[in-house]
Coordinates of C-alpha atoms and ligand atoms in Angstrom, one line a residue:
Chain A
M1 CA -18.8 56.9 -1.2
E2 CA -21.3 56.2 1.6
P3 CA -21.7 52.6 2.7
T4 CA -25.3 51.7 2.1
L5 CA -25.6 49.3 5.0
E6 CA -29.1 50.1 6.0
S7 CA -30.7 51.3 2.8
P8 CA -34.2 49.9 2.6
V9 CA -35.5 48.2 -0.5
S10 CA -36.9 51.0 -2.7
P11 CA -40.1 50.2 -4.4
K12 CA -38.9 51.7 -7.7
L13 CA -35.7 49.9 -8.8
S14 CA -33.1 51.8 -10.6
V15 CA -29.3 52.0 -10.4
S16 CA -27.8 55.1 -9.1
D17 CA -25.5 57.1 -11.4
G18 CA -22.0 56.0 -11.7
S19 CA -22.5 52.7 -9.9
A20 CA -21.5 49.5 -11.6
L21 CA -23.3 47.2 -9.2
E22 CA -25.4 47.5 -6.2
T23 CA -26.7 44.8 -3.9
K24 CA -29.7 45.3 -1.7
R25 CA -30.3 43.0 1.2
L26 CA -28.7 40.1 -0.6
S27 CA -28.8 36.8 1.3
A28 CA -27.7 33.4 0.2
W29 CA -28.2 29.9 1.5
F30 CA -26.9 26.4 1.1
G31 CA -30.0 24.4 2.0
D32 CA -30.9 26.1 5.3
H33 CA -27.4 27.2 6.0
H34 CA -27.6 31.0 5.8
V35 CA -24.1 32.0 4.6
V36 CA -24.6 35.5 3.1
K37 CA -26.6 37.8 5.4
D38 CA -28.4 40.8 4.2
I39 CA -25.6 42.4 2.3
S40 CA -26.2 45.9 0.8
L41 CA -23.3 47.7 -0.9
V42 CA -22.5 49.8 -3.9
V43 CA -19.6 49.4 -6.3
Q44 CA -18.7 52.3 -8.5
K45 CA -17.7 52.1 -12.1
N46 CA -14.0 51.4 -12.6
D47 CA -13.5 50.5 -8.9
V48 CA -11.2 47.7 -8.0
F49 CA -13.3 46.5 -5.1
S50 CA -11.8 44.0 -2.8
L51 CA -13.6 41.7 -0.4
I52 CA -11.6 40.4 2.6
G53 CA -12.5 38.3 5.6
P54 CA -11.6 35.0 7.2
S55 CA -12.2 31.8 5.1
G56 CA -15.7 30.5 5.3
C57 CA -17.2 33.9 5.9
G58 CA -19.1 33.8 2.6
K59 CA -17.0 35.9 0.2
S60 CA -17.1 33.3 -2.6
T61 CA -20.8 32.7 -2.1
F62 CA -21.4 36.5 -2.2
I63 CA -19.6 37.1 -5.5
R64 CA -21.1 33.9 -7.0
C65 CA -24.5 35.6 -6.4
L66 CA -23.4 38.5 -8.5
N67 CA -23.3 36.5 -11.8
R68 CA -26.1 34.1 -10.7
L69 CA -23.7 31.2 -10.4
H70 CA -24.6 30.4 -6.8
E71 CA -28.0 29.1 -7.9
E72 CA -26.3 26.4 -10.0
T73 CA -25.3 24.5 -6.8
D74 CA -27.8 21.9 -5.6
G75 CA -30.0 23.3 -2.8
A76 CA -28.6 26.8 -3.1
S77 CA -31.0 29.8 -2.9
V78 CA -30.8 33.6 -2.9
S79 CA -33.0 36.5 -1.8
G80 CA -32.6 40.3 -2.3
E81 CA -31.6 42.3 -5.2
V82 CA -28.5 42.8 -7.3
L83 CA -28.7 45.9 -9.6
I84 CA -26.5 46.1 -12.6
P85 CA -27.1 48.9 -15.2
G86 CA -28.3 47.5 -18.5
A87 CA -29.2 44.1 -17.1
G88 CA -32.8 44.6 -18.0
R89 CA -36.1 44.1 -16.1
R90 CA -35.3 47.5 -14.4
D91 CA -31.8 46.1 -13.9
N92 CA -32.3 43.8 -11.0
I93 CA -30.6 40.6 -12.2
Y94 CA -32.9 38.5 -9.9
A95 CA -36.1 40.0 -11.3
S96 CA -38.4 37.3 -12.7
G97 CA -37.9 36.7 -16.4
V98 CA -34.2 37.7 -16.4
D99 CA -32.1 35.0 -18.0
P100 CA -29.0 34.1 -15.9
V101 CA -27.1 33.4 -19.1
S102 CA -27.5 37.0 -20.3
I103 CA -26.3 38.2 -16.9
R104 CA -23.2 36.1 -17.0
R105 CA -22.2 37.8 -20.3
R106 CA -22.1 41.1 -18.5
V107 CA -20.4 39.8 -15.4
G108 CA -17.3 37.7 -16.0
M109 CA -15.6 35.5 -13.5
V110 CA -12.1 34.2 -12.8
F111 CA -11.8 31.3 -10.3
Q112 CA -9.5 30.4 -7.5
K113 CA -7.8 27.6 -9.5
P114 CA -7.0 28.1 -13.1
N115 CA -9.6 26.2 -15.1
P116 CA -8.9 26.3 -18.8
F117 CA -11.1 24.1 -21.0
P118 CA -9.1 20.8 -21.4
G119 CA -8.6 19.7 -24.9
L120 CA -9.0 23.3 -26.3
S121 CA -6.1 25.3 -27.7
I122 CA -5.0 28.6 -26.2
F123 CA -6.8 30.4 -29.0
D124 CA -9.9 28.3 -28.7
N125 CA -10.0 28.9 -24.9
V126 CA -10.0 32.6 -25.4
A127 CA -12.4 32.5 -28.4
A128 CA -14.8 30.1 -26.7
G129 CA -17.3 32.6 -25.3
L130 CA -17.6 34.5 -28.6
R131 CA -17.6 31.5 -30.8
L132 CA -20.4 29.8 -28.9
A133 CA -22.3 33.0 -28.8
G134 CA -22.3 32.8 -32.6
V135 CA -19.3 35.0 -33.6
M136 CA -17.8 33.1 -36.5
R137 CA -15.8 35.7 -38.5
R138 CA -12.2 34.7 -38.3
N139 CA -10.8 38.2 -38.4
I140 CA -13.0 39.3 -35.6
L141 CA -12.0 36.3 -33.5
D142 CA -8.3 36.9 -34.3
E143 CA -8.6 40.5 -33.2
V144 CA -10.5 39.8 -30.0
V145 CA -8.3 37.0 -29.0
E146 CA -5.2 39.1 -29.5
M147 CA -6.6 42.1 -27.6
S148 CA -7.8 39.9 -24.7
L149 CA -4.4 38.2 -24.4
I150 CA -2.7 41.6 -24.5
Q151 CA -5.0 42.8 -21.7
A152 CA -4.3 39.7 -19.7
A153 CA -0.5 40.3 -20.2
L154 CA -0.1 36.9 -21.8
W155 CA 0.2 37.8 -25.5
T156 CA 4.0 38.0 -25.9
E157 CA 4.4 34.6 -24.1
V158 CA 1.8 32.7 -26.3
K159 CA 1.6 34.5 -29.6
D160 CA 3.7 31.8 -31.3
K161 CA 1.9 28.8 -29.8
L162 CA -1.8 29.7 -30.0
K163 CA -2.6 26.2 -31.2
K164 CA -1.0 24.5 -28.2
P165 CA -3.4 23.2 -25.5
G166 CA -4.3 25.7 -22.8
T167 CA -3.5 23.2 -20.2
S168 CA 0.1 23.1 -21.5
L169 CA 0.8 26.5 -19.9
S170 CA 2.2 27.0 -16.4
G171 CA -0.2 27.7 -13.5
G172 CA 0.3 31.5 -13.6
Q173 CA -0.1 31.6 -17.4
Q174 CA -3.2 29.4 -17.2
Q175 CA -4.7 31.9 -14.8
R176 CA -3.9 34.8 -17.2
L177 CA -5.4 32.7 -20.0
C178 CA -8.6 32.4 -17.9
I179 CA -8.6 36.2 -17.4
A180 CA -8.2 36.7 -21.2
R181 CA -11.1 34.2 -21.7
A182 CA -13.3 36.2 -19.4
L183 CA -12.3 39.5 -20.9
A184 CA -13.0 38.3 -24.5
V185 CA -16.7 38.6 -24.1
K186 CA -16.3 42.2 -22.9
P187 CA -17.9 42.0 -19.5
Q188 CA -18.9 45.2 -17.6
I189 CA -17.8 43.6 -14.4
L190 CA -15.1 41.1 -13.6
L191 CA -15.4 39.0 -10.5
M192 CA -12.2 37.4 -9.3
D193 CA -12.3 34.8 -6.5
E194 CA -8.8 34.6 -4.9
P195 CA -7.3 34.5 -8.4
T196 CA -3.7 34.3 -7.1
S197 CA -4.1 32.0 -4.1
A198 CA -2.8 29.0 -6.1
L199 CA 0.1 30.9 -7.7
D200 CA 3.7 31.7 -6.9
P201 CA 4.7 35.3 -5.9
I202 CA 6.0 36.3 -9.4
S203 CA 2.8 35.1 -11.1
T204 CA 0.8 36.8 -8.4
A205 CA 2.6 40.1 -9.0
R206 CA 1.9 40.0 -12.7
I207 CA -1.8 39.4 -12.1
E208 CA -1.9 42.3 -9.5
E209 CA -0.3 44.5 -12.1
L210 CA -2.7 43.6 -14.8
V211 CA -5.7 44.0 -12.5
M212 CA -4.7 47.6 -11.8
K213 CA -4.6 48.3 -15.5
L214 CA -7.9 46.6 -16.1
R215 CA -9.8 49.0 -14.1
N216 CA -9.8 51.4 -17.0
D217 CA -12.0 49.0 -19.0
V218 CA -13.9 47.0 -16.4
T219 CA -15.1 47.2 -12.8
V220 CA -13.3 44.5 -10.8
L221 CA -14.5 42.8 -7.6
I222 CA -11.7 40.7 -6.2
V223 CA -11.9 38.3 -3.2
T224 CA -8.6 38.0 -1.5
H225 CA -7.4 36.5 1.8
N226 CA -4.2 38.5 1.3
M227 CA -4.6 41.9 3.0
Q228 CA -1.5 43.3 1.4
Q229 CA -2.9 42.4 -1.9
A230 CA -6.2 44.2 -1.1
A231 CA -4.2 47.2 0.0
R232 CA -2.0 47.3 -3.1
I233 CA -4.6 47.0 -5.8
S234 CA -8.0 48.1 -4.6
N235 CA -9.5 51.5 -4.0
Q236 CA -12.5 50.1 -2.1
T237 CA -12.6 47.3 0.4
A238 CA -15.4 45.4 2.2
F239 CA -14.8 43.3 5.2
F240 CA -17.0 40.3 5.7
L241 CA -17.4 38.2 8.9
M242 CA -19.6 35.2 9.3
G243 CA -21.7 36.1 6.3
E244 CA -22.2 39.7 7.4
L245 CA -20.8 42.9 5.9
V246 CA -18.9 44.5 8.8
E247 CA -17.4 47.5 7.1
V248 CA -17.0 48.9 3.7
G249 CA -15.2 52.0 2.5
P250 CA -12.1 53.3 0.8
T251 CA -9.3 50.8 1.1
K252 CA -7.0 53.3 2.8
S253 CA -9.4 54.2 5.6
I254 CA -10.3 50.5 6.1
F255 CA -6.6 49.7 6.7
T256 CA -5.6 52.8 8.5
K257 CA -8.6 53.8 10.6
P258 CA -11.2 51.1 10.6
K259 CA -14.4 52.1 12.3
D260 CA -15.3 48.7 13.6
T261 CA -13.2 46.9 16.2
R262 CA -13.7 43.6 14.5
T263 CA -12.2 45.0 11.3
E264 CA -9.3 46.4 13.3
Q265 CA -8.8 43.0 14.9
Y266 CA -8.8 41.2 11.6
I267 CA -6.4 43.6 9.8
T268 CA -4.0 43.6 12.7
G269 CA -4.0 39.8 12.5
R270 CA -5.7 39.0 15.7
F271 CA -8.1 36.5 14.2
G272 CA -8.9 34.9 10.8
Chain B
M1 CA 18.0 -14.0 18.1
I2 CA 18.5 -17.3 16.4
E3 CA 14.9 -18.3 17.2
L4 CA 13.8 -15.1 15.6
S5 CA 15.7 -15.6 12.4
I6 CA 14.4 -19.1 12.0
R7 CA 10.9 -17.8 12.4
D8 CA 11.8 -15.1 9.9
G9 CA 13.0 -17.7 7.4
R10 CA 9.8 -19.7 7.8
R11 CA 7.7 -16.6 7.3
K12 CA 9.6 -15.9 4.1
M13 CA 9.0 -19.4 2.9
V14 CA 5.3 -19.2 3.6
N15 CA 5.2 -15.9 1.8
Y16 CA 7.0 -17.3 -1.2
F17 CA 4.8 -20.4 -1.3
S18 CA 1.5 -18.5 -1.2
L19 CA 2.7 -16.2 -3.9
A20 CA 3.6 -19.2 -6.1
V21 CA 0.1 -20.7 -5.5
L22 CA -1.5 -17.4 -6.4
C23 CA 0.5 -17.1 -9.6
A24 CA -0.4 -20.7 -10.6
L25 CA -4.1 -20.0 -10.0
A26 CA -3.9 -16.7 -12.0
F27 CA -2.3 -18.6 -14.8
A28 CA -5.0 -21.3 -14.7
A29 CA -7.6 -18.5 -15.0
I30 CA -6.1 -17.0 -18.1
A31 CA -4.9 -20.3 -19.6
P32 CA -8.1 -20.8 -21.6
L33 CA -7.5 -17.5 -23.4
F34 CA -4.2 -18.8 -24.7
F35 CA -5.6 -22.2 -25.5
I36 CA -8.5 -20.6 -27.4
F37 CA -6.1 -18.4 -29.4
A38 CA -3.7 -21.2 -30.1
Y39 CA -6.4 -23.6 -31.1
L40 CA -8.0 -21.0 -33.4
L41 CA -4.7 -20.3 -35.0
L42 CA -4.1 -24.0 -35.5
R43 CA -7.5 -24.7 -37.0
G44 CA -8.2 -21.4 -38.7
W45 CA -4.9 -20.3 -40.1
G46 CA -4.9 -22.8 -43.0
G47 CA -8.2 -21.3 -44.3
L48 CA -6.9 -17.8 -44.4
S49 CA -6.7 -16.6 -48.0
W50 CA -7.6 -13.7 -50.2
S51 CA -10.8 -15.4 -51.3
F52 CA -11.9 -15.8 -47.6
F53 CA -12.4 -12.0 -47.6
T54 CA -13.6 -11.5 -51.1
E55 CA -15.9 -14.5 -52.0
I56 CA -19.3 -15.5 -50.8
P57 CA -19.9 -19.0 -49.6
R58 CA -20.3 -21.8 -52.2
P59 CA -23.1 -24.4 -52.0
V60 CA -22.7 -27.5 -49.9
G61 CA -20.2 -29.9 -51.5
E62 CA -18.3 -27.4 -53.5
S63 CA -14.9 -26.4 -52.2
G64 CA -13.6 -22.8 -51.9
G65 CA -15.7 -19.7 -51.2
G66 CA -15.3 -17.2 -48.4
M67 CA -17.2 -15.2 -45.9
A68 CA -17.3 -11.8 -47.7
N69 CA -21.1 -11.7 -47.1
A70 CA -20.7 -12.1 -43.3
I71 CA -17.8 -9.6 -43.2
T72 CA -19.7 -6.9 -45.0
G73 CA -22.8 -7.9 -43.1
S74 CA -21.1 -7.4 -39.8
L75 CA -19.7 -4.1 -40.9
V76 CA -23.1 -2.9 -42.0
L77 CA -24.7 -4.1 -38.7
M78 CA -22.0 -2.4 -36.6
G79 CA -22.5 0.8 -38.6
L80 CA -26.3 0.7 -38.1
S81 CA -26.0 -0.1 -34.4
S82 CA -23.5 2.7 -33.9
A83 CA -25.6 5.2 -35.7
L84 CA -28.4 4.5 -33.3
G85 CA -26.6 3.2 -30.1
V86 CA -23.8 5.8 -29.9
P87 CA -26.0 8.9 -29.9
L88 CA -28.5 7.3 -27.5
G89 CA -25.7 6.1 -25.3
L90 CA -24.0 9.5 -25.3
A91 CA -27.3 11.2 -24.5
C92 CA -27.9 8.9 -21.6
G93 CA -24.4 9.3 -20.3
M94 CA -24.6 13.1 -20.5
A95 CA -28.0 13.1 -18.9
L96 CA -26.6 11.0 -16.0
S97 CA -23.7 13.4 -15.5
E98 CA -25.9 16.5 -15.7
L99 CA -28.7 15.2 -13.4
K100 CA -26.1 13.9 -10.9
K101 CA -27.9 12.7 -7.8
T102 CA -31.4 13.6 -8.6
R103 CA -34.2 11.0 -8.5
T104 CA -34.4 10.9 -12.3
A105 CA -30.7 10.1 -12.5
K106 CA -31.0 7.3 -10.0
A107 CA -33.9 5.8 -11.9
L108 CA -32.1 6.1 -15.2
R109 CA -28.9 4.6 -13.8
I110 CA -30.9 1.6 -12.4
A111 CA -32.6 1.2 -15.8
I112 CA -29.3 1.2 -17.6
D113 CA -27.7 -1.3 -15.3
L114 CA -30.7 -3.6 -15.8
L115 CA -30.4 -3.2 -19.5
T116 CA -26.7 -4.3 -19.2
S117 CA -27.8 -7.5 -17.5
V118 CA -30.7 -8.4 -19.8
P119 CA -29.6 -11.6 -21.6
S120 CA -28.9 -10.8 -25.2
I121 CA -31.3 -13.4 -26.5
V122 CA -34.1 -11.5 -24.8
I123 CA -32.9 -8.3 -26.5
G124 CA -33.2 -10.2 -29.7
L125 CA -36.8 -11.2 -28.9
F126 CA -37.6 -7.6 -28.1
A127 CA -36.2 -6.4 -31.4
Y128 CA -38.1 -9.2 -33.1
A129 CA -41.4 -8.0 -31.6
L130 CA -40.6 -4.4 -32.3
V131 CA -39.0 -4.4 -35.7
V132 CA -39.3 -7.8 -37.4
V133 CA -43.0 -8.3 -36.8
P134 CA -44.1 -4.8 -38.1
L135 CA -41.7 -4.9 -41.0
K136 CA -42.9 -8.5 -41.8
G137 CA -39.4 -10.0 -42.1
Y138 CA -35.9 -10.3 -41.0
S139 CA -33.7 -7.3 -41.9
A140 CA -30.5 -5.5 -41.3
W141 CA -32.6 -2.8 -39.6
A142 CA -33.8 -5.3 -37.0
G143 CA -30.3 -6.6 -36.3
G144 CA -28.8 -3.1 -36.1
F145 CA -31.6 -2.2 -33.7
A146 CA -30.9 -5.2 -31.4
L147 CA -27.2 -4.5 -31.3
A148 CA -27.8 -0.8 -30.6
I149 CA -29.7 -1.9 -27.5
V150 CA -26.7 -3.8 -26.4
M151 CA -24.4 -0.8 -27.0
V152 CA -26.5 1.9 -25.3
P153 CA -25.7 0.9 -21.6
I154 CA -22.0 0.4 -22.3
V155 CA -21.6 3.8 -24.0
A156 CA -23.8 5.5 -21.4
R157 CA -21.9 4.3 -18.4
S158 CA -18.5 4.9 -19.9
T159 CA -19.6 8.4 -20.9
E160 CA -20.9 9.1 -17.5
E161 CA -17.7 7.9 -15.9
I162 CA -15.5 10.0 -18.1
L163 CA -17.6 13.1 -17.6
K164 CA -17.4 12.6 -13.8
L165 CA -13.6 13.1 -14.1
V166 CA -14.1 16.6 -15.5
P167 CA -13.8 19.0 -12.6
S168 CA -17.0 21.0 -11.9
A169 CA -14.8 24.2 -12.1
V170 CA -14.5 23.6 -15.9
H171 CA -18.3 23.5 -16.1
E172 CA -18.6 26.6 -14.1
A173 CA -16.0 28.4 -16.3
G174 CA -18.3 27.8 -19.2
L175 CA -21.4 28.9 -17.4
A176 CA -19.6 32.1 -16.3
L177 CA -18.9 33.0 -19.9
G178 CA -22.7 33.3 -20.4
L179 CA -23.3 30.1 -22.2
P180 CA -26.2 27.7 -21.7
R181 CA -25.6 24.4 -19.9
W182 CA -26.0 22.2 -23.0
K183 CA -23.6 24.3 -25.0
V184 CA -21.0 24.1 -22.3
L185 CA -21.3 20.4 -22.2
M186 CA -21.4 19.7 -25.9
R187 CA -18.9 22.2 -27.1
L188 CA -16.5 22.8 -24.2
I189 CA -16.5 19.6 -22.1
L190 CA -17.0 16.9 -24.7
P191 CA -14.0 17.9 -26.9
G192 CA -11.8 17.6 -23.8
V193 CA -12.8 14.0 -23.2
R194 CA -13.2 12.8 -26.7
T195 CA -10.5 10.1 -26.3
G196 CA -12.2 8.7 -23.3
I197 CA -15.6 8.7 -25.1
T198 CA -14.0 7.0 -28.1
T199 CA -12.7 4.3 -25.8
G200 CA -16.2 3.6 -24.5
I201 CA -17.5 3.4 -28.1
L202 CA -14.8 1.0 -29.2
L203 CA -15.4 -1.3 -26.2
A204 CA -19.1 -1.3 -27.1
L205 CA -18.2 -2.2 -30.7
A206 CA -15.9 -5.0 -29.5
R207 CA -18.7 -6.4 -27.4
V208 CA -21.3 -6.1 -30.2
S209 CA -19.1 -7.5 -33.0
G210 CA -19.3 -11.0 -31.3
E211 CA -22.9 -10.9 -30.3
T212 CA -24.8 -13.8 -31.9
A213 CA -28.0 -14.3 -30.0
P214 CA -29.6 -10.9 -30.7
L215 CA -29.1 -11.5 -34.5
L216 CA -30.5 -15.0 -34.8
F217 CA -34.1 -13.9 -35.3
T218 CA -33.5 -10.2 -36.3
A219 CA -30.9 -10.0 -39.0
F220 CA -31.1 -13.7 -39.6
S221 CA -28.6 -14.6 -42.3
N222 CA -28.1 -14.7 -46.0
S223 CA -25.5 -16.3 -48.2
F224 CA -25.6 -14.1 -51.2
G225 CA -24.1 -10.8 -50.0
F226 CA -25.6 -7.5 -49.2
R227 CA -29.2 -7.1 -50.5
G228 CA -30.2 -3.8 -48.8
L229 CA -31.1 -2.9 -45.3
S230 CA -34.6 -4.3 -45.4
S231 CA -33.4 -7.8 -46.3
P232 CA -31.9 -10.4 -44.0
I233 CA -28.2 -9.9 -43.6
A234 CA -25.3 -12.2 -42.7
S235 CA -22.9 -11.6 -39.9
M236 CA -19.7 -13.1 -38.7
P237 CA -21.0 -14.7 -35.4
V238 CA -24.2 -16.1 -36.9
Q239 CA -22.4 -17.5 -40.0
I240 CA -19.7 -19.1 -37.7
Y241 CA -22.5 -20.7 -35.7
T242 CA -24.3 -22.0 -38.8
Y243 CA -21.1 -23.3 -40.5
A244 CA -19.6 -24.8 -37.4
T245 CA -22.7 -26.9 -36.8
S246 CA -22.9 -28.0 -40.4
H247 CA -21.5 -31.3 -41.8
D248 CA -19.7 -29.8 -44.8
E249 CA -15.9 -29.9 -44.4
T250 CA -15.4 -26.6 -46.4
W251 CA -18.0 -24.8 -44.3
R252 CA -16.5 -26.0 -41.1
Q253 CA -13.1 -24.7 -42.2
L254 CA -14.7 -21.3 -43.0
A255 CA -16.2 -21.3 -39.5
W256 CA -12.7 -21.8 -37.9
T257 CA -11.1 -19.1 -40.0
G258 CA -14.0 -16.8 -39.4
A259 CA -13.7 -17.3 -35.6
L260 CA -10.0 -16.5 -35.9
V261 CA -10.6 -13.3 -37.8
L262 CA -13.4 -12.3 -35.4
V263 CA -11.3 -12.8 -32.3
F264 CA -8.4 -11.0 -33.9
V265 CA -10.7 -8.0 -34.6
V266 CA -12.0 -7.9 -31.0
F267 CA -8.4 -8.2 -29.7
L268 CA -7.5 -5.3 -32.0
L269 CA -10.3 -3.1 -30.8
N270 CA -9.4 -3.8 -27.2
L271 CA -5.7 -3.1 -27.9
V272 CA -6.7 0.3 -29.4
T273 CA -8.7 1.2 -26.4
R274 CA -5.8 0.3 -24.2
I275 CA -3.5 2.5 -26.1
L276 CA -6.0 5.4 -26.1
T277 CA -6.6 5.1 -22.3
R278 CA -2.9 5.0 -21.6
R279 CA -2.5 8.4 -23.2
K280 CA -4.2 11.0 -20.9
I281 CA -7.9 11.5 -21.4
Ligands
ADP1 N1 -21.2 23.8 -2.1 C1 -21.5 24.1 -0.8 N2 -22.4 23.4 -0.1 C2 -22.7 23.6 1.2 N3 -22.1 24.6 1.9 C3 -21.1 25.3 1.3 C4 -20.8 25.1 -0.1 N4 -19.8 26.0 -0.4 C5 -19.5 26.7 0.7 N5 -20.4 26.3 1.7 C6 -20.4 26.9 3.1 O1 -20.7 28.3 3.0 C7 -20.0 29.0 3.8 C8 -19.3 30.2 3.1 O2 -18.4 29.6 2.2 P1 -17.6 30.5 1.1 O3 -18.5 31.4 0.5 O4 -16.9 29.5 0.3 O5 -16.6 31.3 2.1 P2 -15.2 32.0 1.7 O6 -15.1 32.1 0.2 O7 -15.3 33.3 2.4 O8 -14.1 31.2 2.2 C9 -19.0 28.1 4.6 O9 -19.5 27.8 5.8 C10 -19.0 26.9 3.7 O10 -18.8 25.8 4.5
MG2 MG1 -13.7 31.3 -1.1

């Protein structure tokens, strides 16, 4: 895949074949603090696409632009385009008239810290997205909850205690619960913001394993500050530095023969 | 060395002494509570009987009778005021937590704080002008309305405080599922804090159950029992006030017993909120 660093904004919007997501000159601000600068990149369907870079370089902000969550923060703003096939309005999720709520159904998210809904059972946590979207049929809910929990590699551990509160699980289990919850609404794309940084090595390994399986069903963008993790689970990697996209390409070549000296310095641990 | 240990001993004594003074002052501060309760028990206990709860008051001079009219009246008034005050208070609390630091939220917060500090007699006057005058008479509606105004700021602020404790990550998790803000709040956040919200409502009820001033010229009183929501209605505090200031011995006894029951109910409500808050929200 060619990095599309300097692709100009085309007057006619459309998503290229096989791509799951494309950003064009995407910028984001907190107030007048410009934290994501002019990012253009393409993510192919069924990629596990990792974003690496030192903390504070704008990785979280970038992926929060992809499901229009960034704009929920006070004073936050965005410019540029994010193209997602099927999103409507010629598929730019920032086109006027596009409802952020409908975008977030296509683009799921898993956060850095596990955040199950307090007071809701394991079952209700996973069913929440569907139920509140109006799906009421018990047999459909049962089926989707089971499937999602299987996909999130949590089913065998919780199938006998679905009525227990989600918050009663261990940290690693809670994070898998959050993954199941996101998968239950069948998103095209799953954004994961350092999903294992709050977890122990065993829980981390389980999540890495399940992410690698997920790529058959969904395109995954995962932020990680752990370069080994990026190398293990992703096929494409983008390196961010101070809000800019320094380099993007197949994970192997980013880690073995980076083109940019800053990438090389970062992966060899000379800064960050 | 010796010098030092003497000084040490003196310091300990000063320490001990000041602690004793503080304890004495603290006791003095809460002593009235015990006196009130003891005195109420002393004066009110004797009047406690089944008929106190089941019978309406008898005319002056006759012995016997009870406060059944005031008890049902208070229950009806608390029901009415909750029906209006709880949803309004919840709505204000949720609006405050949603609007966070915007100008609207600041204005709303000031308004709610002002409302808390408005003397309850003034709230009664307001309800008089707004409900009693147009309806051309005292009524349970008017009393319930006045008490609802007392409840709103209490429920609103406690709801806001509870919602503040919910991490914004939980909110974002709901948004990220493709759900509109209000659904996230109503269906995903609120169930998780229902205990805390119940606590706020119970505290507001405890406060309202003893309010007298707002009822004096709204619900007024009646000594026959429940006559519908558009008629004057009795309540515990107003009835206690009327009877305590009367010259009839039986009535004065009813007032003491009524006061005991009322204080007991308020204590109970406070106790329940305590137990609820001790369990995690
Ligand atoms: N809510 C916020 N308000 C203001 N500035 C923020 C906020 N969140 C992040 N930032 C700033 O935006 C920049 C990028 O942050 P972030 O996207 O979280 O980086 P990363 O995820 O790569 O660590 C940082 O300089 C950070 O201080
Ligand atoms: Mg981050």
